[in-house]
mmCIF file of C-alpha atoms in Angstrom:
data_model
loop_
_atom_site.group_PDB
_atom_site.id
_atom_site.type_symbol
_atom_site.label_atom_id
_atom_site.label_comp_id
_atom_site.label_asym_id
_atom_site.label_seq_id
_atom_site.Cartn_x
_atom_site.Cartn_y
_atom_site.Cartn_z
ATOM 1 C CA UNK A 29 39.383 37.811 -6.550
ATOM 2 C CA UNK A 30 36.619 39.741 -8.239
ATOM 3 C CA UNK A 31 36.620 37.253 -11.070
ATOM 4 C CA UNK A 32 36.215 34.398 -8.580
ATOM 5 C CA UNK A 33 33.267 36.139 -6.951
ATOM 6 C CA UNK A 34 31.682 36.744 -10.352
ATOM 7 C CA UNK A 35 32.249 33.120 -11.362
ATOM 8 C CA UNK A 36 30.651 31.896 -8.157
ATOM 9 C CA UNK A 37 27.678 34.207 -8.667
ATOM 10 C CA UNK A 38 27.227 33.001 -12.241
ATOM 11 C CA UNK A 39 27.491 29.364 -11.196
ATOM 12 C CA UNK A 40 24.953 29.921 -8.438
ATOM 13 C CA UNK A 41 22.570 31.623 -10.854
ATOM 14 C CA UNK A 42 22.911 28.791 -13.365
ATOM 15 C CA UNK A 43 22.333 26.161 -10.667
ATOM 16 C CA UNK A 44 19.259 28.015 -9.420
ATOM 17 C CA UNK A 45 17.882 28.224 -12.953
ATOM 18 C CA UNK A 46 18.418 24.492 -13.429
ATOM 19 C CA UNK A 47 16.645 23.703 -10.154
ATOM 20 C CA UNK A 48 13.721 25.995 -10.949
ATOM 21 C CA UNK A 49 13.538 24.645 -14.469
ATOM 22 C CA UNK A 50 13.571 21.115 -13.151
ATOM 23 C CA UNK A 51 10.765 21.866 -10.711
ATOM 24 C CA UNK A 52 8.747 23.481 -13.469
ATOM 25 C CA UNK A 53 9.264 20.436 -15.683
ATOM 26 C CA UNK A 54 8.225 18.014 -12.939
ATOM 27 C CA UNK A 55 5.152 20.113 -12.109
ATOM 28 C CA UNK A 56 4.203 20.110 -15.774
ATOM 29 C CA UNK A 57 4.658 16.364 -16.009
ATOM 30 C CA UNK A 58 2.609 15.824 -12.848
ATOM 31 C CA UNK A 59 -0.238 17.766 -14.458
ATOM 32 C CA UNK A 60 0.072 15.588 -17.565
ATOM 33 C CA UNK A 61 -0.086 12.440 -15.421
ATOM 34 C CA UNK A 62 -3.189 13.664 -13.573
ATOM 35 C CA UNK A 63 -4.952 14.359 -16.868
ATOM 36 C CA UNK A 64 -4.010 10.967 -18.280
ATOM 37 C CA UNK A 65 -5.073 9.033 -15.198
ATOM 38 C CA UNK A 66 -8.177 10.998 -14.266
ATOM 39 C CA UNK A 67 -10.741 9.285 -12.030
ATOM 40 C CA UNK A 68 -12.572 6.801 -14.260
ATOM 41 C CA UNK A 69 -12.977 4.455 -11.285
ATOM 42 C CA UNK A 70 -14.430 7.074 -8.975
ATOM 43 C CA UNK A 71 -13.319 7.199 -5.362
ATOM 44 C CA UNK A 72 -15.398 4.408 -3.811
ATOM 45 C CA UNK A 73 -14.228 0.813 -3.759
ATOM 46 C CA UNK A 74 -16.488 -2.225 -3.638
ATOM 47 C CA UNK A 75 -17.620 -3.423 -0.224
ATOM 48 C CA UNK A 76 -16.106 -6.863 0.244
ATOM 49 C CA UNK A 77 -16.601 -7.161 4.007
ATOM 50 C CA UNK A 78 -18.240 -10.461 4.897
ATOM 51 C CA UNK A 79 -17.362 -13.914 6.181
ATOM 52 C CA UNK A 80 -15.485 -15.741 3.443
ATOM 53 C CA UNK A 81 -15.704 -19.548 3.214
ATOM 54 C CA UNK A 82 -18.438 -19.591 5.835
ATOM 55 C CA UNK A 83 -19.001 -23.338 5.372
ATOM 56 C CA UNK A 84 -15.624 -24.149 6.921
ATOM 57 C CA UNK A 85 -15.554 -25.191 10.574
ATOM 58 C CA UNK A 86 -14.442 -22.997 13.436
ATOM 59 C CA UNK A 87 -14.584 -19.425 14.583
ATOM 60 C CA UNK A 88 -13.899 -16.956 11.772
ATOM 61 C CA UNK A 89 -10.412 -15.490 11.674
ATOM 62 C CA UNK A 90 -10.678 -11.706 11.964
ATOM 63 C CA UNK A 91 -8.815 -10.080 9.057
ATOM 64 C CA UNK A 92 -8.381 -6.286 8.954
ATOM 65 C CA UNK A 93 -7.288 -4.250 5.904
ATOM 66 C CA UNK A 94 -5.817 -0.786 6.504
ATOM 67 C CA UNK A 95 -4.280 1.762 4.177
ATOM 68 C CA UNK A 96 -5.028 3.356 0.832
ATOM 69 C CA UNK A 97 -6.879 2.515 -2.385
ATOM 70 C CA UNK A 98 -4.840 -0.655 -2.945
ATOM 71 C CA UNK A 99 -5.918 -2.009 0.430
ATOM 72 C CA UNK A 100 -9.470 -0.876 -0.290
ATOM 73 C CA UNK A 101 -9.468 -2.673 -3.650
ATOM 74 C CA UNK A 102 -10.288 0.264 -5.941
ATOM 75 C CA UNK A 103 -10.337 -0.940 -9.548
ATOM 76 C CA UNK A 104 -11.728 -4.415 -8.865
ATOM 77 C CA UNK A 105 -15.003 -5.148 -10.646
ATOM 78 C CA UNK A 106 -16.196 -7.812 -8.199
ATOM 79 C CA UNK A 107 -15.727 -8.002 -4.435
ATOM 80 C CA UNK A 108 -13.964 -11.345 -4.721
ATOM 81 C CA UNK A 109 -11.339 -9.564 -6.862
ATOM 82 C CA UNK A 110 -10.499 -6.899 -4.258
ATOM 83 C CA UNK A 111 -7.290 -7.280 -2.300
ATOM 84 C CA UNK A 112 -9.249 -8.011 0.868
ATOM 85 C CA UNK A 113 -11.456 -10.573 -0.836
ATOM 86 C CA UNK A 114 -8.514 -12.391 -2.377
ATOM 87 C CA UNK A 115 -6.478 -12.418 0.841
ATOM 88 C CA UNK A 116 -9.519 -13.581 2.831
ATOM 89 C CA UNK A 117 -10.258 -16.435 0.428
ATOM 90 C CA UNK A 118 -6.640 -17.498 0.310
ATOM 91 C CA UNK A 119 -6.262 -17.333 4.076
ATOM 92 C CA UNK A 120 -9.421 -19.387 4.609
ATOM 93 C CA UNK A 121 -8.084 -22.059 2.267
ATOM 94 C CA UNK A 122 -4.665 -22.138 3.917
ATOM 95 C CA UNK A 123 -5.998 -22.177 7.467
ATOM 96 C CA UNK A 124 -9.133 -24.244 6.720
ATOM 97 C CA UNK A 125 -11.171 -21.757 8.675
ATOM 98 C CA UNK A 126 -13.705 -19.077 7.734
ATOM 99 C CA UNK A 127 -12.351 -15.524 7.562
ATOM 100 C CA UNK A 128 -14.281 -12.400 8.466
ATOM 101 C CA UNK A 129 -12.979 -9.450 6.472
ATOM 102 C CA UNK A 130 -13.184 -5.881 7.721
ATOM 103 C CA UNK A 131 -11.864 -3.151 5.440
ATOM 104 C CA UNK A 132 -10.964 0.108 7.172
ATOM 105 C CA UNK A 133 -8.769 1.310 4.299
ATOM 106 C CA UNK A 134 -9.878 4.506 2.594
ATOM 107 C CA UNK A 135 -9.164 5.569 -0.981
ATOM 108 C CA UNK A 136 -6.649 8.421 -1.126
ATOM 109 C CA UNK A 137 -5.179 7.831 2.323
ATOM 110 C CA UNK A 138 -1.652 8.703 3.346
ATOM 111 C CA UNK A 139 0.088 7.014 6.266
ATOM 112 C CA UNK A 140 -1.189 9.822 8.501
ATOM 113 C CA UNK A 141 -4.740 8.458 8.011
ATOM 114 C CA UNK A 142 -3.966 5.109 9.665
ATOM 115 C CA UNK A 143 -4.722 6.465 13.132
ATOM 116 C CA UNK A 144 -8.180 7.634 12.064
ATOM 117 C CA UNK A 145 -8.872 4.294 10.404
ATOM 118 C CA UNK A 146 -8.089 2.536 13.678
ATOM 119 C CA UNK A 147 -10.119 5.055 15.662
ATOM 120 C CA UNK A 148 -13.144 4.353 13.450
ATOM 121 C CA UNK A 149 -13.222 0.670 14.381
ATOM 122 C CA UNK A 150 -15.714 -0.502 17.014
ATOM 123 C CA UNK A 151 -14.262 -0.227 20.497
ATOM 124 C CA UNK A 152 -14.584 -3.963 21.156
ATOM 125 C CA UNK A 153 -13.130 -5.034 17.801
ATOM 126 C CA UNK A 154 -9.836 -6.898 17.690
ATOM 127 C CA UNK A 155 -8.376 -8.387 14.536
ATOM 128 C CA UNK A 156 -6.368 -11.579 14.585
ATOM 129 C CA UNK A 157 -4.243 -10.266 11.724
ATOM 130 C CA UNK A 158 -4.054 -6.905 9.979
ATOM 131 C CA UNK A 159 -2.671 -6.113 6.545
ATOM 132 C CA UNK A 160 -1.467 -2.566 5.937
ATOM 133 C CA UNK A 161 -0.801 -1.361 2.398
ATOM 134 C CA UNK A 162 0.015 2.339 2.219
ATOM 135 C CA UNK A 163 2.593 4.701 0.804
ATOM 136 C CA UNK A 164 1.727 5.629 -2.756
ATOM 137 C CA UNK A 165 -0.065 8.814 -1.713
ATOM 138 C CA UNK A 166 2.764 9.718 0.655
ATOM 139 C CA UNK A 167 5.110 9.642 -2.335
ATOM 140 C CA UNK A 168 2.888 11.619 -4.701
ATOM 141 C CA UNK A 169 2.227 14.193 -1.958
ATOM 142 C CA UNK A 170 5.975 14.375 -1.158
ATOM 143 C CA UNK A 171 5.625 13.265 2.464
ATOM 144 C CA UNK A 172 9.072 12.446 3.839
ATOM 145 C CA UNK A 173 9.818 8.741 4.425
ATOM 146 C CA UNK A 174 10.639 9.437 8.065
ATOM 147 C CA UNK A 175 7.294 11.169 8.696
ATOM 148 C CA UNK A 176 5.339 8.450 6.873
ATOM 149 C CA UNK A 177 7.319 5.770 8.691
ATOM 150 C CA UNK A 178 6.545 7.330 12.057
ATOM 151 C CA UNK A 179 2.793 7.205 11.385
ATOM 152 C CA UNK A 180 3.065 3.601 10.234
ATOM 153 C CA UNK A 181 5.013 2.705 13.356
ATOM 154 C CA UNK A 182 2.357 4.230 15.601
ATOM 155 C CA UNK A 183 -0.351 2.182 13.867
ATOM 156 C CA UNK A 184 1.607 -1.064 14.161
ATOM 157 C CA UNK A 185 2.308 -0.463 17.843
ATOM 158 C CA UNK A 186 -1.403 0.044 18.512
ATOM 159 C CA UNK A 187 -2.304 -3.145 16.690
ATOM 160 C CA UNK A 188 0.422 -5.214 18.322
ATOM 161 C CA UNK A 189 -0.592 -3.922 21.766
ATOM 162 C CA UNK A 190 -4.078 -5.294 21.076
ATOM 163 C CA UNK A 191 -2.638 -8.703 20.207
ATOM 164 C CA UNK A 192 -3.022 -8.355 16.446
ATOM 165 C CA UNK A 193 -0.445 -9.821 14.083
ATOM 166 C CA UNK A 194 0.555 -7.290 11.411
ATOM 167 C CA UNK A 195 1.735 -7.594 7.810
ATOM 168 C CA UNK A 196 2.965 -4.525 5.949
ATOM 169 C CA UNK A 197 2.876 -4.433 2.167
ATOM 170 C CA UNK A 198 5.530 -1.810 1.495
ATOM 171 C CA UNK A 199 5.132 0.999 -1.034
ATOM 172 C CA UNK A 200 4.936 -0.388 -4.580
ATOM 173 C CA UNK A 201 7.195 0.845 -7.373
ATOM 174 C CA UNK A 202 5.542 3.954 -8.801
ATOM 175 C CA UNK A 203 8.026 3.760 -11.639
ATOM 176 C CA UNK A 204 5.737 1.176 -13.245
ATOM 177 C CA UNK A 205 3.040 3.799 -13.895
ATOM 178 C CA UNK A 206 3.098 4.235 -17.669
ATOM 179 C CA UNK A 207 0.870 7.376 -17.764
ATOM 180 C CA UNK A 208 3.544 9.258 -15.808
ATOM 181 C CA UNK A 209 6.130 10.751 -18.194
ATOM 182 C CA UNK A 210 9.878 10.721 -17.698
ATOM 183 C CA UNK A 211 11.827 11.947 -15.791
ATOM 184 C CA UNK A 212 9.022 12.220 -13.214
ATOM 185 C CA UNK A 213 8.424 8.474 -13.374
ATOM 186 C CA UNK A 214 12.064 7.734 -12.528
ATOM 187 C CA UNK A 215 11.906 10.202 -9.639
ATOM 188 C CA UNK A 216 8.742 8.565 -8.264
ATOM 189 C CA UNK A 217 10.470 5.197 -8.526
ATOM 190 C CA UNK A 218 13.373 6.403 -6.390
ATOM 191 C CA UNK A 219 11.052 8.064 -3.890
ATOM 192 C CA UNK A 220 8.878 4.964 -3.542
ATOM 193 C CA UNK A 221 11.997 2.849 -3.019
ATOM 194 C CA UNK A 222 13.168 5.087 -0.182
ATOM 195 C CA UNK A 223 9.771 4.898 1.489
ATOM 196 C CA UNK A 224 9.614 1.119 1.076
ATOM 197 C CA UNK A 225 13.000 0.785 2.780
ATOM 198 C CA UNK A 226 11.831 2.947 5.669
ATOM 199 C CA UNK A 227 8.607 0.932 5.995
ATOM 200 C CA UNK A 228 10.607 -2.297 6.069
ATOM 201 C CA UNK A 229 12.772 -0.998 8.915
ATOM 202 C CA UNK A 230 9.695 0.119 10.830
ATOM 203 C CA UNK A 231 7.996 -3.249 10.362
ATOM 204 C CA UNK A 232 10.954 -5.274 11.593
ATOM 205 C CA UNK A 233 11.525 -3.196 14.714
ATOM 206 C CA UNK A 234 7.852 -3.245 15.718
ATOM 207 C CA UNK A 235 7.215 -6.959 15.245
ATOM 208 C CA UNK A 236 5.346 -6.746 11.943
ATOM 209 C CA UNK A 237 6.140 -8.796 8.847
ATOM 210 C CA UNK A 238 7.113 -6.700 5.803
ATOM 211 C CA UNK A 239 6.473 -7.752 2.217
ATOM 212 C CA UNK A 240 8.514 -5.925 -0.432
ATOM 213 C CA UNK A 241 5.822 -5.303 -3.042
ATOM 214 C CA UNK A 242 8.270 -3.299 -5.147
ATOM 215 C CA UNK A 243 10.641 -6.221 -5.527
ATOM 216 C CA UNK A 244 8.033 -8.964 -5.774
ATOM 217 C CA UNK A 245 5.551 -7.243 -8.082
ATOM 218 C CA UNK A 246 7.456 -4.423 -9.766
ATOM 219 C CA UNK A 247 8.859 -6.453 -12.683
ATOM 220 C CA UNK A 248 5.485 -8.026 -13.483
ATOM 221 C CA UNK A 249 3.626 -4.707 -13.407
ATOM 222 C CA UNK A 250 6.362 -3.146 -15.524
ATOM 223 C CA UNK A 251 6.370 -5.904 -18.147
ATOM 224 C CA UNK A 252 2.612 -6.543 -18.286
ATOM 225 C CA UNK A 253 0.909 -3.161 -17.709
ATOM 226 C CA UNK A 254 -2.119 -3.942 -19.879
ATOM 227 C CA UNK A 255 -2.899 -7.011 -17.794
ATOM 228 C CA UNK A 256 -1.891 -5.849 -14.330
ATOM 229 C CA UNK A 257 -3.438 -2.358 -14.302
ATOM 230 C CA UNK A 258 -7.109 -1.414 -14.402
ATOM 231 C CA UNK A 259 -8.856 1.132 -16.599
ATOM 232 C CA UNK A 260 -7.047 4.151 -15.142
ATOM 233 C CA UNK A 261 -3.595 2.521 -15.595
ATOM 234 C CA UNK A 262 -2.860 3.458 -11.991
ATOM 235 C CA UNK A 263 -4.730 0.979 -9.794
ATOM 236 C CA UNK A 264 -4.410 -2.805 -10.127
ATOM 237 C CA UNK A 265 -6.775 -4.874 -12.239
ATOM 238 C CA UNK A 266 -8.248 -8.172 -11.073
ATOM 239 C CA UNK A 267 -4.995 -9.844 -12.175
ATOM 240 C CA UNK A 268 -2.984 -7.176 -10.363
ATOM 241 C CA UNK A 269 -4.862 -7.721 -7.123
ATOM 242 C CA UNK A 270 -4.464 -11.476 -7.502
ATOM 243 C CA UNK A 271 -0.702 -11.071 -7.812
ATOM 244 C CA UNK A 272 -0.620 -8.686 -4.835
ATOM 245 C CA UNK A 273 -2.669 -11.047 -2.671
ATOM 246 C CA UNK A 274 -0.448 -13.970 -3.644
ATOM 247 C CA UNK A 275 2.580 -11.938 -2.577
ATOM 248 C CA UNK A 276 1.054 -11.035 0.791
ATOM 249 C CA UNK A 277 -0.621 -14.315 1.700
ATOM 250 C CA UNK A 278 2.427 -16.332 2.874
ATOM 251 C CA UNK A 279 3.361 -13.513 5.250
ATOM 252 C CA UNK A 280 -0.216 -13.294 6.536
ATOM 253 C CA UNK A 281 -0.241 -17.017 7.300
ATOM 254 C CA UNK A 282 3.174 -16.836 8.963
ATOM 255 C CA UNK A 283 2.237 -13.817 11.079
ATOM 256 C CA UNK A 284 -1.048 -15.384 12.145
ATOM 257 C CA UNK A 285 0.521 -18.702 13.104
ATOM 258 C CA UNK A 286 3.322 -16.987 14.997
ATOM 259 C CA UNK A 287 0.851 -14.890 16.941
ATOM 260 C CA UNK A 288 -1.289 -17.948 17.695
ATOM 261 C CA UNK A 289 1.751 -19.690 19.173
ATOM 262 C CA UNK A 290 2.228 -16.772 21.582
ATOM 263 C CA UNK A 291 -1.333 -15.758 22.432
ATOM 264 C CA UNK A 292 -4.662 -17.575 22.018
ATOM 265 C CA UNK A 293 -7.147 -16.328 19.453
ATOM 266 C CA UNK A 294 -9.928 -14.111 20.732
ATOM 267 C CA UNK A 295 -12.998 -15.718 22.213
ATOM 268 C CA UNK A 296 -15.919 -16.361 19.858
ATOM 269 C CA UNK A 297 -18.210 -13.388 19.364
#
């Protein structure tokens, strides 16, 4: 019996050492990734808010971008290359109507920041369609999928209550980030997948349209990192934002048309 107790104690000690060693390794690799990525792009994205395709007839469609640096367009060199600019241009072309873009997304945001982004909007503002892209910072800051999903759900409910159609670009595959060493990169990939699944469930049950950015874009970003990533090898390049906008646009059109069939667009401002 004593031998069994000793064996259990040894096994427990070995397991604890492995866990602590693993945490130490991951912390070391995270520090390496931070040094490699740095902040060559700064923390301010280009301002792309304006009416796109103004020459088209009709009242501008109100397009709102919420979320993190991807939604804000950090890494784009021209405002037309930001995610908001590309979605706005594409939406205007599809709908043959001007599109007024408003970007409330803030670089570095987690899902918990969505409420503040909505609070910061003018009281009388209502978007016809909102695009939410968030999740990467939740993963890197080890926010649980359930907690992040709850904050996303609250934001969607607020938007839907105001009559806004919502599209959710789920968490991209952080396993495509080449500056992040293994095995941390594989761990981030699994974590981002779990969050994306939770975001998809939240979107469906709240009436939003989810777009699986991991599945749609992951292979391209993995195979073409030099083209799809910007200078910091973390945020998308112009080509990366183009691919992301192309992935989101069909859902934006679908959500907008579906909402228009149920409720009329807001009166002209």
